[in-house]
XYZ file of C-alpha atoms in Angstrom:
600
model
C -39.887 -47.122 72.430
C -37.199 -47.919 69.978
C -38.532 -45.268 67.656
C -38.664 -42.736 70.441
C -35.182 -43.603 71.509
C -33.933 -43.322 67.899
C -35.645 -39.988 67.465
C -34.144 -38.686 70.635
C -30.741 -39.859 69.455
C -31.038 -38.061 66.112
C -32.223 -34.884 67.827
C -29.201 -34.987 70.062
C -26.884 -35.472 67.100
C -28.440 -32.530 65.287
C -27.959 -30.375 68.356
C -24.341 -31.453 68.652
C -23.706 -30.617 64.993
C -25.162 -27.146 65.417
C -22.952 -26.592 68.451
C -19.963 -27.516 66.338
C -21.103 -25.324 63.421
C -21.592 -22.382 65.797
C -17.874 -22.603 66.605
C -16.721 -22.541 62.950
C -15.249 -19.073 62.134
C -17.253 -18.951 58.917
C -20.785 -17.830 58.123
C -22.848 -20.954 57.481
C -26.551 -21.539 57.179
C -29.161 -24.064 56.139
C -32.482 -23.534 54.370
C -35.578 -25.577 53.649
C -36.454 -26.647 50.078
C -38.676 -23.567 49.716
C -35.727 -21.301 50.500
C -36.728 -20.196 53.988
C -33.838 -20.318 56.470
C -33.931 -22.984 59.136
C -30.630 -22.221 60.828
C -27.768 -19.687 60.737
C -24.653 -20.223 62.812
C -23.544 -17.953 65.621
C -20.799 -16.055 63.689
C -23.419 -15.130 61.078
C -25.861 -13.921 63.726
C -23.203 -11.973 65.600
C -22.075 -10.289 62.374
C -25.622 -9.301 61.416
C -26.701 -8.498 64.994
C -29.802 -10.744 64.722
C -31.166 -13.256 67.195
C -31.790 -16.889 66.171
C -35.515 -16.139 65.931
C -34.944 -12.939 63.828
C -32.683 -14.710 61.344
C -34.899 -17.743 60.716
C -37.556 -18.054 58.011
C -37.277 -14.951 55.862
C -35.981 -12.698 58.589
C -32.448 -12.935 57.187
C -33.537 -10.470 54.486
C -33.060 -7.666 57.019
C -29.286 -8.184 56.715
C -29.194 -7.805 52.921
C -28.478 -4.466 51.233
C -31.749 -2.943 49.958
C -30.287 -2.528 46.454
C -29.265 -6.186 46.245
C -32.401 -7.729 47.782
C -34.806 -7.390 44.775
C -32.422 -9.108 42.361
C -31.641 -11.771 44.977
C -35.311 -12.544 45.541
C -35.799 -12.916 41.794
C -32.788 -15.125 41.348
C -33.130 -17.261 44.517
C -36.322 -19.132 43.404
C -34.727 -19.862 40.025
C -31.744 -21.457 41.725
C -34.001 -23.502 44.005
C -35.934 -24.833 41.016
C -32.765 -25.741 39.133
C -31.603 -27.915 42.044
C -27.986 -27.118 41.167
C -25.254 -25.714 43.381
C -24.418 -22.089 42.771
C -23.179 -18.782 44.133
C -24.316 -15.171 44.437
C -22.480 -11.948 45.248
C -24.304 -9.487 47.529
C -23.759 -6.972 50.317
C -24.568 -7.876 53.952
C -25.085 -5.351 56.727
C -22.817 -5.651 59.737
C -24.296 -5.101 63.186
C -22.825 -1.575 63.213
C -24.641 -0.703 59.977
C -21.653 -1.100 57.628
C -22.273 -3.140 54.462
C -19.615 -5.508 53.095
C -19.516 -7.701 50.015
C -19.995 -11.455 50.446
C -19.834 -14.432 48.114
C -22.675 -16.823 49.061
C -22.159 -20.442 47.942
C -24.841 -23.092 48.412
C -25.258 -26.828 47.869
C -28.416 -29.018 47.864
C -28.666 -31.974 50.250
C -30.672 -34.925 48.928
C -32.177 -38.009 50.590
C -31.903 -41.582 49.343
C -34.570 -40.840 46.687
C -32.517 -37.860 45.355
C -35.125 -35.466 46.660
C -33.768 -32.149 47.971
C -34.500 -31.997 51.695
C -32.164 -29.139 52.633
C -29.851 -26.434 51.319
C -26.548 -25.675 52.963
C -24.597 -22.500 52.373
C -21.412 -20.618 53.262
C -21.023 -16.847 53.068
C -17.453 -15.559 52.501
C -16.383 -11.939 53.022
C -14.946 -10.649 49.696
C -14.961 -6.938 50.528
C -11.183 -6.613 50.182
C -11.286 -8.500 46.881
C -14.048 -6.200 45.642
C -12.086 -3.126 46.632
C -9.037 -4.480 44.830
C -11.136 -5.185 41.734
C -12.666 -1.732 41.876
C -9.203 -0.242 42.248
C -8.120 -2.119 39.145
C -11.206 -0.925 37.275
C -10.562 2.621 38.362
C -6.937 2.299 37.292
C -8.119 0.981 33.951
C -10.588 3.851 33.593
C -7.813 6.288 34.416
C -5.545 4.592 31.895
C -8.255 4.866 29.263
C -8.716 8.558 30.022
C -4.971 9.019 29.574
C -4.796 7.015 26.343
C -7.833 8.880 24.977
C -5.874 12.112 25.418
C -2.929 10.753 23.367
C -3.123 11.772 19.683
C -1.591 8.485 18.530
C -3.830 5.502 17.835
C -3.598 2.875 20.604
C -5.168 -0.595 20.671
C -4.858 -2.700 23.847
C -4.770 -6.444 23.207
C -4.835 -9.596 25.301
C -1.825 -11.989 25.436
C -3.001 -13.669 22.218
C -3.217 -10.322 20.407
C -7.014 -10.062 20.441
C -8.150 -6.409 20.709
C -9.980 -5.512 23.913
C -9.910 -1.717 23.786
C -9.047 1.148 21.431
C -8.436 4.760 22.407
C -10.427 7.698 21.082
C -7.822 8.582 18.441
C -8.300 5.129 16.895
C -12.077 5.495 16.857
C -11.864 9.013 15.404
C -9.472 7.914 12.640
C -11.348 4.754 11.615
C -14.886 5.937 12.287
C -15.520 2.647 14.134
C -17.160 2.092 17.511
C -15.647 0.445 20.586
C -17.697 -2.672 19.813
C -16.325 -2.747 16.249
C -12.790 -2.866 17.620
C -13.377 -6.085 19.558
C -15.237 -7.731 16.663
C -13.462 -10.670 14.946
C -13.085 -8.840 11.597
C -11.585 -5.659 13.043
C -8.267 -5.908 11.172
C -9.910 -6.828 7.853
C -11.955 -3.630 8.087
C -9.084 -1.217 8.616
C -5.898 -2.616 7.011
C -5.135 -2.560 3.298
C -5.843 -5.959 1.678
C -2.381 -5.976 0.091
C -0.727 -5.597 3.516
C -2.981 -7.911 5.520
C -1.432 -11.336 4.823
C 2.116 -10.115 5.408
C 0.935 -8.364 8.586
C -0.720 -11.515 9.915
C 2.336 -13.701 9.350
C 4.887 -11.302 10.798
C 2.660 -10.361 13.735
C 1.944 -13.986 14.674
C 5.641 -14.842 14.797
C 6.484 -11.673 16.754
C 3.717 -12.221 19.339
C 5.054 -15.724 19.967
C 8.498 -14.289 20.761
C 6.977 -11.936 23.335
C 9.397 -9.108 22.493
C 8.659 -5.551 21.263
C 8.308 -5.295 17.472
C 6.996 -2.931 14.813
C 5.341 -3.126 11.392
C 4.516 -0.668 8.608
C 1.179 -0.961 6.832
C -1.723 1.073 5.473
C -4.823 1.784 7.568
C -8.201 2.935 6.239
C -9.335 6.372 7.342
C -13.055 7.014 7.782
C -13.076 9.100 4.576
C -12.049 6.020 2.557
C -8.375 6.963 2.156
C -5.497 4.666 3.183
C -2.560 6.130 5.092
C 0.731 4.526 6.088
C 1.207 3.783 9.794
C 4.096 2.545 11.915
C 2.544 0.087 14.411
C 4.748 -0.482 17.476
C 3.883 -3.413 19.746
C 5.032 -3.419 23.381
C 4.230 -6.213 25.878
C 3.107 -5.601 29.483
C 4.170 -8.315 31.941
C 3.022 -9.315 35.450
C 5.275 -10.004 38.415
C 5.936 -13.521 37.092
C 7.132 -12.172 33.748
C 4.063 -13.350 31.860
C 2.634 -11.177 29.073
C -0.777 -9.967 30.202
C -1.339 -7.186 27.652
C -0.003 -5.911 24.339
C -0.082 -2.180 23.608
C -0.108 -1.437 19.872
C 0.666 2.223 19.171
C 0.136 3.596 15.660
C 2.023 6.612 14.297
C 0.905 8.193 11.020
C 3.949 8.121 8.707
C 2.094 8.676 5.441
C 3.714 12.054 4.780
C 7.129 10.576 5.511
C 6.559 7.610 3.195
C 5.318 9.840 0.388
C 8.236 12.223 0.907
C 10.649 9.306 0.733
C 8.990 8.082 -2.456
C 9.141 11.572 -3.924
C 12.798 11.859 -2.928
C 13.536 8.490 -4.527
C 11.778 9.642 -7.690
C 13.710 12.907 -7.720
C 16.973 11.093 -7.034
C 16.206 8.676 -9.829
C 15.509 11.528 -12.210
C 18.644 13.337 -10.989
C 20.834 10.268 -11.485
C 19.461 9.878 -14.983
C 20.109 13.546 -15.660
C 23.707 13.142 -14.472
C 24.069 10.102 -16.716
C 22.913 12.220 -19.633
C 25.524 14.888 -19.004
C 27.884 12.917 -21.237
C 25.490 13.626 -24.088
C 24.648 16.984 -25.658
C 22.108 18.989 -23.743
C 20.396 20.997 -26.476
C 19.195 20.365 -29.975
C 21.726 22.101 -32.220
C 21.202 22.734 -35.928
C 19.272 24.702 -38.501
C 18.910 22.250 -41.365
C 15.511 21.872 -42.962
C 15.232 18.221 -41.906
C 15.794 19.195 -38.247
C 13.446 22.184 -38.455
C 10.742 19.823 -39.764
C 11.168 17.654 -36.677
C 10.987 20.658 -34.356
C 7.824 21.896 -36.041
C 6.282 18.491 -35.359
C 7.346 18.723 -31.726
C 5.698 22.122 -31.372
C 2.413 20.769 -32.725
C 2.200 17.523 -30.780
C 3.723 18.553 -27.436
C 0.555 20.153 -25.939
C -1.466 16.960 -26.431
C -1.170 13.766 -24.374
C -0.900 11.523 -27.416
C 1.652 8.715 -27.428
C 4.698 9.518 -29.552
C 6.975 7.068 -31.382
C 10.390 8.471 -32.323
C 12.159 6.572 -35.107
C 15.786 6.940 -36.013
C 19.235 5.426 -36.064
C 21.371 5.078 -32.967
C 22.932 8.358 -31.874
C 20.567 10.707 -33.699
C 19.269 12.324 -30.492
C 15.905 10.633 -30.045
C 15.932 11.271 -26.282
C 16.499 14.995 -26.859
C 13.352 15.074 -28.977
C 11.476 13.183 -26.256
C 12.631 15.779 -23.713
C 11.598 18.585 -26.047
C 8.103 17.073 -26.268
C 7.953 16.912 -22.444
C 9.255 20.440 -21.849
C 6.721 21.971 -24.224
C 3.795 20.025 -22.770
C 1.517 20.693 -19.816
C 3.542 18.117 -17.895
C 6.778 20.101 -17.992
C 6.765 20.699 -14.214
C 6.478 16.985 -13.473
C 8.987 14.162 -13.823
C 10.572 13.004 -17.068
C 11.721 9.413 -16.525
C 13.830 7.652 -19.127
C 14.209 3.888 -19.466
C 16.628 2.101 -21.778
C 14.662 -1.072 -22.378
C 17.615 -2.815 -24.002
C 19.885 -2.252 -20.985
C 17.685 -3.947 -18.348
C 17.929 -7.735 -17.822
C 14.780 -9.551 -18.894
C 14.244 -10.937 -15.389
C 14.178 -7.445 -13.874
C 12.392 -5.349 -16.467
C 8.875 -5.924 -15.040
C 10.022 -4.818 -11.591
C 11.922 -1.862 -13.074
C 8.939 -0.596 -15.045
C 6.045 -1.461 -12.739
C 7.653 -1.890 -9.288
C 7.290 -4.750 -6.832
C 5.957 -5.540 -3.385
C 8.111 -6.661 -0.492
C 8.694 -10.412 -0.734
C 7.510 -10.609 -4.372
C 10.693 -12.510 -5.254
C 14.050 -13.425 -3.746
C 15.875 -10.212 -2.869
C 12.732 -8.052 -2.736
C 13.369 -6.927 0.841
C 11.141 -3.875 0.576
C 8.407 -2.407 -1.561
C 9.672 -0.486 -4.577
C 7.794 1.729 -6.979
C 8.565 1.366 -10.677
C 9.399 3.871 -13.388
C 5.757 4.316 -14.405
C 4.770 5.337 -10.862
C 7.838 7.591 -10.658
C 6.673 9.327 -13.824
C 3.069 9.702 -12.610
C 1.756 13.050 -13.804
C 4.730 13.436 -16.138
C 6.329 11.645 -19.087
C 8.061 8.275 -19.405
C 10.534 7.756 -22.253
C 10.881 4.124 -23.353
C 14.078 4.005 -25.395
C 14.729 0.938 -27.574
C 11.133 -0.206 -27.084
C 11.657 -2.801 -29.824
C 13.780 -4.834 -27.396
C 10.972 -5.444 -24.906
C 10.198 -9.151 -24.268
C 6.767 -10.458 -25.241
C 5.288 -10.557 -21.714
C 6.278 -6.931 -21.069
C 4.768 -5.907 -24.412
C 1.437 -7.269 -23.150
C 1.769 -5.348 -19.875
C 2.698 -2.152 -21.751
C -0.313 -2.546 -24.029
C -2.524 -2.753 -20.933
C -0.959 0.429 -19.541
C -1.692 2.262 -22.784
C -5.273 0.948 -22.907
C -6.322 0.984 -19.248
C -3.945 3.573 -17.775
C -3.079 1.301 -14.853
C -0.210 -0.968 -13.835
C 0.275 -4.064 -11.663
C 3.253 -4.214 -9.335
C 5.089 -7.540 -9.307
C 3.620 -9.452 -6.369
C 0.721 -6.976 -6.036
C -2.946 -7.896 -6.029
C -4.562 -4.648 -7.138
C -4.113 -2.438 -10.229
C -2.638 1.021 -9.662
C -3.874 3.899 -11.842
C -1.178 6.032 -13.483
C -1.369 9.281 -15.426
C 1.675 9.102 -17.693
C 2.408 10.240 -21.205
C 4.389 7.608 -23.094
C 7.097 8.590 -25.569
C 8.819 5.582 -27.134
C 11.824 5.351 -29.415
C 13.615 2.704 -31.449
C 16.298 2.317 -34.095
C 14.774 -1.003 -35.171
C 12.266 -1.755 -37.917
C 9.178 -2.503 -35.822
C 7.184 -3.446 -38.895
C 9.717 -6.178 -39.708
C 9.623 -7.348 -36.073
C 5.835 -7.636 -36.315
C 6.190 -9.826 -39.418
C 8.750 -11.974 -37.575
C 6.387 -12.344 -34.609
C 8.765 -10.521 -32.266
C 6.627 -7.436 -31.707
C 2.874 -7.158 -31.154
C 0.993 -5.453 -33.956
C -1.611 -4.021 -31.572
C 1.136 -2.527 -29.409
C 2.812 -1.010 -32.475
C -0.427 0.681 -33.414
C -0.900 2.002 -29.867
C 2.632 3.425 -29.849
C 2.517 4.825 -33.359
C -0.182 7.432 -32.693
C 2.202 10.258 -33.609
C 5.402 9.091 -35.346
C 8.474 11.335 -35.590
C 11.438 10.383 -37.748
C 14.778 11.695 -36.520
C 17.078 12.258 -39.526
C 20.597 10.785 -39.429
C 23.538 13.187 -39.353
C 24.413 12.488 -43.000
C 21.070 14.129 -43.890
C 21.992 17.156 -41.742
C 25.330 18.058 -43.313
C 24.559 21.763 -42.899
C 24.337 21.274 -39.122
C 27.816 19.754 -38.725
C 29.731 23.097 -38.342
C 27.272 24.235 -35.676
C 27.553 20.948 -33.816
C 31.350 21.000 -33.980
C 31.436 24.543 -32.570
C 29.009 23.563 -29.809
C 31.031 20.502 -28.743
C 34.368 22.343 -28.889
C 33.001 25.013 -26.553
C 31.468 22.482 -24.180
C 34.383 20.087 -23.841
C 36.907 22.935 -23.948
C 35.339 24.517 -20.862
C 35.344 21.171 -19.112
C 39.038 20.620 -19.893
C 40.005 24.225 -19.108
C 41.063 24.882 -22.698
C 40.138 27.596 -25.186
C 40.392 26.890 -28.921
C 40.722 29.601 -31.490
C 39.554 27.662 -34.512
C 39.387 24.321 -36.283
C 41.111 23.660 -39.568
C 38.681 23.891 -42.500
C 40.013 20.655 -43.944
C 38.708 18.867 -40.870
C 35.287 20.444 -41.341
C 35.240 19.252 -44.952
C 36.247 15.795 -43.790
C 33.467 15.836 -41.237
C 30.915 16.837 -43.854
C 32.107 14.158 -46.256
C 32.077 11.408 -43.632
C 29.011 9.141 -43.383
C 28.780 9.180 -39.528
C 27.282 5.719 -38.911
C 27.198 6.625 -35.212
C 25.524 9.958 -35.992
C 25.709 12.891 -33.543
C 26.976 10.682 -30.724
C 29.956 9.633 -32.822
C 30.678 13.271 -33.732
C 30.531 14.176 -30.050
C 33.060 11.465 -29.172
C 35.458 12.567 -31.923
C 35.393 16.209 -30.757
C 35.820 15.241 -27.082
C 38.864 13.113 -27.993
C 40.335 15.933 -30.053
C 39.861 18.449 -27.215
C 41.653 16.154 -24.768
C 44.595 15.425 -27.104
C 45.093 18.905 -28.673
C 47.944 20.922 -27.128
C 47.556 24.393 -28.632
C 44.638 26.676 -29.414
C 43.920 24.983 -32.764
C 41.870 21.849 -32.583
C 43.589 18.903 -34.279
C 41.759 15.829 -35.487
C 43.391 12.577 -36.547
C 41.843 11.669 -39.869
C 42.184 7.958 -39.052
C 39.416 8.476 -36.511
C 37.002 8.831 -39.417
C 37.048 5.252 -40.629
C 35.062 5.644 -43.807
C 35.826 4.477 -47.320
C 34.719 7.255 -49.729
C 34.312 4.622 -52.400
C 31.492 3.073 -50.421
C 28.216 4.654 -49.623
C 27.324 4.620 -45.946
C 25.160 1.701 -44.945
C 21.687 2.959 -44.254
C 19.150 0.906 -42.335
C 15.831 0.270 -43.985
C 13.511 3.255 -43.695
C 11.033 2.802 -40.857
C 8.869 5.769 -41.605
C 7.495 4.607 -44.942
C 6.694 1.079 -43.754
C 4.869 2.287 -40.674
C 2.905 4.924 -42.565
C 1.854 2.300 -45.112
C 0.734 -0.076 -42.380
C -1.150 2.677 -40.556
C -2.941 3.681 -43.754
C -3.931 0.071 -44.458
C -5.352 -0.397 -40.950
C -7.416 2.802 -41.159
C -8.755 1.919 -44.598
C -9.731 -1.551 -43.357
C -11.612 -0.017 -40.408
C -13.376 2.457 -42.713
C -14.399 -0.381 -45.000
C -15.885 -2.320 -42.069
C -17.775 0.758 -40.866
C -18.855 1.761 -44.396
C -16.993 5.056 -44.191
C -18.393 6.114 -40.815
C -15.741 7.624 -38.495
C -17.574 8.358 -35.228
C -20.227 6.475 -33.287
C -20.195 3.093 -31.574
C -19.887 1.286 -34.928
C -17.526 3.812 -36.486
C -13.906 3.298 -37.515
C -12.603 5.309 -34.532
C -14.320 2.942 -32.078
C -12.951 -0.081 -33.950
C -9.419 1.305 -33.755
C -9.730 2.531 -30.158
C -9.061 6.170 -31.109
C -10.922 9.428 -30.514
C -12.880 10.386 -33.611
C -11.062 13.748 -33.842
C -7.678 11.986 -33.815
C -8.756 9.576 -36.550
C -10.053 12.461 -38.692
C -6.633 14.123 -38.412
C -4.902 10.902 -39.481
C -7.260 10.485 -42.437
C -6.412 14.004 -43.622
C -2.682 13.536 -43.026
C -2.625 10.233 -44.923
C -4.869 11.666 -47.657
C -7.455 8.886 -47.355
C -10.754 9.365 -49.173
C -13.204 8.119 -46.550
C -16.194 8.748 -48.837
C -15.242 5.891 -51.157
C -16.035 3.463 -48.355
C -19.585 4.668 -47.836
C -22.334 2.178 -48.741
C -23.984 2.880 -52.085
C -27.390 4.483 -51.761
C -30.483 3.192 -53.674
C -31.833 5.285 -56.512
């Protein structure tokens, strides 16, 4: 009786609960452990147009969209087995035949033994949400179609700067796929290694600020070439002002960067040319000692051999270097001069080889050095004997490997430059003193040229005087009829310790101070005691020739007189065999005396 009464009571409670559930304006249902429906509430039935009997068991399937039903019936048993709560999106048919999207959530109900005795679920209409999502997807597809039509590279990124999409121009330029773009190593694959660390640091700080910013760096084209790009980052914000997207737009500026570099090179060369206007422009003279030098220039200019010009200060070593350049195959390219003695030690590496942005304090932008400026042409290293030891090592590497390292750079840069060096110092003595590298001296001294001092070119003095009078007279707006012969005799008797440069200065001073058409020179300007012979620096030519001959003979002895081949003297000295043969003939070395004796 009690049991019957209790059962009747529970039945009544269940009925009351269903009456309450039928009045809830939400679609609710309950299912047995096997997944068959036991009960759906009245709003659900009214929506689907099914009777209580039609919707029970598996009859509810009639309300599910035919395209969604197969996947649902595959997934539903899996969810039942898992015993976990979950949710499914599907389309339900309304009683008028219209399908709408619903989110179906379900929870298991367990008894005191934790056994599942029932499933309860709620179906929520999400049609409007789906339409909004589809509208957003369509807008995004439209945006992608628009960005794909833009010739600039565009990469869309999330608020943290992680790429989520790249337009077609980006894919065409890099040769990557859309999946490659969203891969973790995307940036490492396309940006130049030398630019990557700086890019990461600056980009991270700029993203944190949330304001538009831009960066310049090199990107790898699919053909393996790097090109400079200006990357402009612009944030997209929602109605609350939060950054939801970053749009990174890349503009190819490689031509602009190279034009700027070329312009800087040309400006550098132009400034140096202007600086040289205070010196004579042409080689003037007909003396035998000068003609000998010019004959050498004619012979060596067509080659790419390194030239070392020796001579006192003011003899015109740079003019000879220019003559070598102008008569070479590099004449149409740059001639860049560097006075090694005039550059502070702390800056000479940057001046010669360039530096990267941030390489040292004050390096606010990347700068190319003189070697890169002279690429394809000639670089003239004046006063090379004044180079510090660490730069001598770097210069030796340039001569051996034909590549440089920018200060702060991580990769060598190949250069095609002919080196012409000059000095008034005794490099052989500097080698003995440990102030100049012997191996560098040998690399520089491939073709030595000795520039004679003016006292050995006495016959050229009248020609030089006439040349300077005409030049400085035109500049001053004066015309001179003649110069007193006594001044010419004084000029020819004077020792000229400053050589042609000193003569130039004397004539320029005379032109400025002379008042009539006859050039007047104050004899006190020539401060020379005829009783004393002019002080002459130790001859460089003989010492260097002697050293060169000794080095070649030592190499021939080691190779038993063999010149070519992997064990020959040329290989030991790092010279082409043809070049070494020419030196052997010029130095009159008997290479046969070094050959190993043959058995009888």
